PDB file of C-alpha atoms in Angstrom:
ATOM      1  CA  MET A   2     -45.112  -8.745 -15.484  1.00  0.00           C
ATOM      2  CA  THR A   3     -46.179  -6.604 -18.401  1.00  0.00           C
ATOM      3  CA  THR A   4     -43.712  -4.663 -20.489  1.00  0.00           C
ATOM      4  CA  PRO A   5     -42.943  -1.215 -19.066  1.00  0.00           C
ATOM      5  CA  ARG A   6     -44.563   1.522 -21.081  1.00  0.00           C
ATOM      6  CA  LYS A   7     -43.032   4.576 -22.636  1.00  0.00           C
ATOM      7  CA  VAL A   8     -44.155   8.048 -21.611  1.00  0.00           C
ATOM      8  CA  PRO A   9     -47.167   8.922 -23.828  1.00  0.00           C
ATOM      9  CA  ASP A  10     -46.808  11.904 -26.175  1.00  0.00           C
ATOM     10  CA  GLU A  11     -49.475  13.990 -24.405  1.00  0.00           C
ATOM     11  CA  LEU A  12     -47.862  13.426 -21.005  1.00  0.00           C
ATOM     12  CA  TRP A  13     -44.382  14.098 -22.369  1.00  0.00           C
ATOM     13  CA  ASP A  14     -45.526  17.481 -23.700  1.00  0.00           C
ATOM     14  CA  GLU A  15     -46.561  18.404 -20.139  1.00  0.00           C
ATOM     15  CA  LEU A  16     -43.532  16.937 -18.354  1.00  0.00           C
ATOM     16  CA  GLU A  17     -40.995  18.413 -20.752  1.00  0.00           C
ATOM     17  CA  GLN A  18     -41.835  21.870 -19.397  1.00  0.00           C
ATOM     18  CA  GLU A  19     -40.551  20.850 -15.951  1.00  0.00           C
ATOM     19  CA  LEU A  20     -37.132  19.704 -17.171  1.00  0.00           C
ATOM     20  CA  PRO A  21     -34.140  22.057 -17.089  1.00  0.00           C
ATOM     21  CA  ALA A  22     -32.897  23.541 -20.332  1.00  0.00           C
ATOM     22  CA  PRO A  23     -29.937  21.655 -21.811  1.00  0.00           C
ATOM     23  CA  PRO A  24     -26.555  23.310 -21.320  1.00  0.00           C
ATOM     24  CA  SER A  25     -25.002  25.275 -24.147  1.00  0.00           C
ATOM     25  CA  ARG A  26     -22.842  23.348 -26.613  1.00  0.00           C
ATOM     26  CA  ALA A  27     -20.883  26.400 -27.765  1.00  0.00           C
ATOM     27  CA  LYS A  28     -17.593  24.529 -27.403  1.00  0.00           C
ATOM     28  CA  GLY A  29     -18.845  21.439 -29.221  1.00  0.00           C
ATOM     29  CA  GLY A  30     -18.650  17.992 -27.682  1.00  0.00           C
ATOM     30  CA  ARG A  31     -20.903  14.983 -27.923  1.00  0.00           C
ATOM     31  CA  LYS A  32     -24.534  15.281 -28.876  1.00  0.00           C
ATOM     32  CA  ARG A  33     -26.770  15.279 -25.802  1.00  0.00           C
ATOM     33  CA  VAL A  34     -29.023  12.215 -25.452  1.00  0.00           C
ATOM     34  CA  GLU A  35     -32.744  13.035 -25.565  1.00  0.00           C
ATOM     35  CA  ASP A  36     -34.347  13.587 -22.161  1.00  0.00           C
ATOM     36  CA  ARG A  37     -37.390  11.548 -23.124  1.00  0.00           C
ATOM     37  CA  LYS A  38     -35.306   8.492 -23.945  1.00  0.00           C
ATOM     38  CA  LEU A  39     -33.517   8.784 -20.606  1.00  0.00           C
ATOM     39  CA  LEU A  40     -36.766   9.248 -18.673  1.00  0.00           C
ATOM     40  CA  ASP A  41     -38.095   6.085 -20.323  1.00  0.00           C
ATOM     41  CA  ALA A  42     -34.929   4.296 -19.169  1.00  0.00           C
ATOM     42  CA  MET A  43     -35.340   5.567 -15.601  1.00  0.00           C
ATOM     43  CA  LEU A  44     -38.947   4.410 -15.539  1.00  0.00           C
ATOM     44  CA  TYR A  45     -37.848   1.029 -16.917  1.00  0.00           C
ATOM     45  CA  VAL A  46     -35.391   0.636 -14.027  1.00  0.00           C
ATOM     46  CA  LEU A  47     -38.111   1.666 -11.566  1.00  0.00           C
ATOM     47  CA  TRP A  48     -40.654  -0.721 -13.099  1.00  0.00           C
ATOM     48  CA  THR A  49     -38.425  -3.782 -13.444  1.00  0.00           C
ATOM     49  CA  GLY A  50     -35.984  -3.266 -10.586  1.00  0.00           C
ATOM     50  CA  CYS A  51     -33.088  -4.106 -12.894  1.00  0.00           C
ATOM     51  CA  PRO A  52     -29.643  -2.659 -12.169  1.00  0.00           C
ATOM     52  CA  TRP A  53     -28.524   0.386 -14.138  1.00  0.00           C
ATOM     53  CA  ARG A  54     -25.854  -1.695 -15.892  1.00  0.00           C
ATOM     54  CA  ALA A  55     -28.524  -4.058 -17.270  1.00  0.00           C
ATOM     55  CA  LEU A  56     -30.196  -1.351 -19.375  1.00  0.00           C
ATOM     56  CA  SER A  57     -30.275  -2.079 -23.084  1.00  0.00           C
ATOM     57  CA  ARG A  58     -27.844   0.225 -24.846  1.00  0.00           C
ATOM     58  CA  HIS A  59     -29.850  -0.202 -28.046  1.00  0.00           C
ATOM     59  CA  ASP A  60     -33.123   0.965 -26.447  1.00  0.00           C
ATOM     60  CA  PHE A  61     -31.919   3.566 -23.947  1.00  0.00           C
ATOM     61  CA  GLY A  62     -28.313   4.464 -24.691  1.00  0.00           C
ATOM     62  CA  PRO A  63     -25.355   4.037 -22.337  1.00  0.00           C
ATOM     63  CA  TRP A  64     -26.376   3.181 -18.773  1.00  0.00           C
ATOM     64  CA  GLN A  65     -23.811   5.674 -17.442  1.00  0.00           C
ATOM     65  CA  THR A  66     -25.581   8.499 -19.260  1.00  0.00           C
ATOM     66  CA  VAL A  67     -28.943   7.418 -17.867  1.00  0.00           C
ATOM     67  CA  TYR A  68     -27.538   7.245 -14.350  1.00  0.00           C
ATOM     68  CA  ASP A  69     -25.719  10.589 -14.634  1.00  0.00           C
ATOM     69  CA  ARG A  70     -28.898  12.332 -15.796  1.00  0.00           C
ATOM     70  CA  PHE A  71     -30.834  10.606 -12.988  1.00  0.00           C
ATOM     71  CA  VAL A  72     -28.411  12.011 -10.407  1.00  0.00           C
ATOM     72  CA  GLU A  73     -28.512  15.444 -12.072  1.00  0.00           C
ATOM     73  CA  TRP A  74     -32.319  15.522 -11.982  1.00  0.00           C
ATOM     74  CA  LYS A  75     -32.494  14.125  -8.454  1.00  0.00           C
ATOM     75  CA  THR A  76     -30.132  16.813  -7.183  1.00  0.00           C
ATOM     76  CA  ALA A  77     -32.128  19.522  -8.979  1.00  0.00           C
ATOM     77  CA  GLY A  78     -35.456  18.290  -7.512  1.00  0.00           C
ATOM     78  CA  ILE A  79     -36.882  17.432 -10.937  1.00  0.00           C
ATOM     79  CA  PHE A  80     -38.640  14.261  -9.786  1.00  0.00           C
ATOM     80  CA  GLU A  81     -40.617  16.130  -7.129  1.00  0.00           C
ATOM     81  CA  ARG A  82     -41.751  18.607  -9.780  1.00  0.00           C
ATOM     82  CA  LEU A  83     -42.656  15.782 -12.199  1.00  0.00           C
ATOM     83  CA  TRP A  84     -44.631  14.029  -9.449  1.00  0.00           C
ATOM     84  CA  ALA A  85     -46.486  17.238  -8.555  1.00  0.00           C
ATOM     85  CA  ARG A  86     -47.232  17.878 -12.242  1.00  0.00           C
ATOM     86  CA  CYS A  87     -48.586  14.335 -12.719  1.00  0.00           C
ATOM     87  CA  LEU A  88     -50.781  14.691  -9.618  1.00  0.00           C
ATOM     88  CA  HIS A  89     -52.114  17.996 -10.919  1.00  0.00           C
ATOM     89  CA  LEU A  90     -52.911  16.495 -14.344  1.00  0.00           C
ATOM     90  CA  TYR A  91     -54.606  13.456 -12.783  1.00  0.00           C
ATOM     91  CA  ASP A  92     -56.619  15.704 -10.478  1.00  0.00           C
ATOM     92  CA  GLN A  93     -57.804  17.712 -13.496  1.00  0.00           C
ATOM     93  CA  GLN A  94     -58.821  14.603 -15.469  1.00  0.00           C
ATOM     94  CA  LYS A  95     -60.140  12.197 -12.823  1.00  0.00           C
ATOM     95  CA  GLY A  96     -60.187  14.143  -9.585  1.00  0.00           C
ATOM     96  CA  ILE A  97     -58.478  13.274  -6.318  1.00  0.00           C
ATOM     97  CA  ASP A  98     -60.387  13.001  -3.064  1.00  0.00           C
ATOM     98  CA  TRP A  99     -57.990  14.957  -0.860  1.00  0.00           C
ATOM     99  CA  GLN A 100     -60.137  14.253   2.224  1.00  0.00           C
ATOM    100  CA  TRP A 101     -59.162  10.573   2.269  1.00  0.00           C
ATOM    101  CA  GLN A 102     -55.738   9.088   1.747  1.00  0.00           C
ATOM    102  CA  ALA A 103     -54.163   5.755   2.586  1.00  0.00           C
ATOM    103  CA  ALA A 104     -50.620   4.481   2.721  1.00  0.00           C
ATOM    104  CA  ASP A 105     -49.612   0.897   2.226  1.00  0.00           C
ATOM    105  CA  GLY A 106     -46.436  -0.658   3.465  1.00  0.00           C
ATOM    106  CA  THR A 107     -44.979  -4.019   4.282  1.00  0.00           C
ATOM    107  CA  TYR A 108     -42.548  -5.035   6.955  1.00  0.00           C
ATOM    108  CA  VAL A 109     -40.860  -8.364   6.440  1.00  0.00           C
ATOM    109  CA  ARG A 110     -37.947  -9.633   8.472  1.00  0.00           C
ATOM    110  CA  ALA A 111     -34.938 -10.671   6.428  1.00  0.00           C
ATOM    111  CA  PRO A 112     -34.424 -14.421   6.086  1.00  0.00           C
ATOM    112  CA  ARG A 113     -31.698 -15.644   8.424  1.00  0.00           C
ATOM    113  CA  GLY A 114     -31.733 -12.197   9.964  1.00  0.00           C
ATOM    114  CA  GLY A 115     -32.049 -13.541  13.464  1.00  0.00           C
ATOM    115  CA  LYS A 116     -34.281 -12.210  16.184  1.00  0.00           C
ATOM    116  CA  ARG A 117     -34.556  -8.506  16.827  1.00  0.00           C
ATOM    117  CA  GLY A 118     -32.971  -7.199  19.973  1.00  0.00           C
ATOM    118  CA  ARG A 119     -30.955 -10.367  20.581  1.00  0.00           C
ATOM    119  CA  SER A 120     -27.840  -9.683  22.605  1.00  0.00           C
ATOM    120  CA  GLN A 121     -24.576 -10.425  20.865  1.00  0.00           C
ATOM    121  CA  ALA A 122     -21.720 -12.337  22.452  1.00  0.00           C
ATOM    122  CA  HIS A 123     -18.684 -10.268  23.340  1.00  0.00           C
ATOM    123  CA  ARG A 124     -16.303 -13.127  22.722  1.00  0.00           C
ATOM    124  CA  PRO A 125     -16.033 -15.841  20.091  1.00  0.00           C
ATOM    125  CA  ARG A 126     -17.764 -19.147  20.671  1.00  0.00           C
ATOM    126  CA  GLN A 127     -15.890 -21.825  22.510  1.00  0.00           C
ATOM    127  CA  THR A 128     -15.073 -24.963  20.598  1.00  0.00           C
ATOM    128  CA  ARG A 129     -15.647 -28.351  22.157  1.00  0.00           C
ATOM    129  CA  LEU A 130     -12.869 -30.823  22.345  1.00  0.00           C
TER     130      LEU A 130
END
């Protein structure tokens, strides 16, 4: 697996417009972590499949902050807007053939998952003497 990439500068300039404005810090408090750094962390989790707690604090900051911002953006519908923006940019640069689309999916039964639709016993198994 290759190393996950950071959001390029040109793309960040476009995506930054879709993010909500940071809240006011009139009462002080901790300095807000940069949105770009947190987006890179979210993409790293998506790319690698690692748990939130496994994020490098040195590279991305506290995992709790990354996760909290993820939930905030998810609730606000930010990811749908980012996805739509990326599609629009790709369509402008390369073009998308909207007449033809395909979806790919995989269905794999879980190991030791048993057979589907198998009836379950209503009583515990009898032990032999």
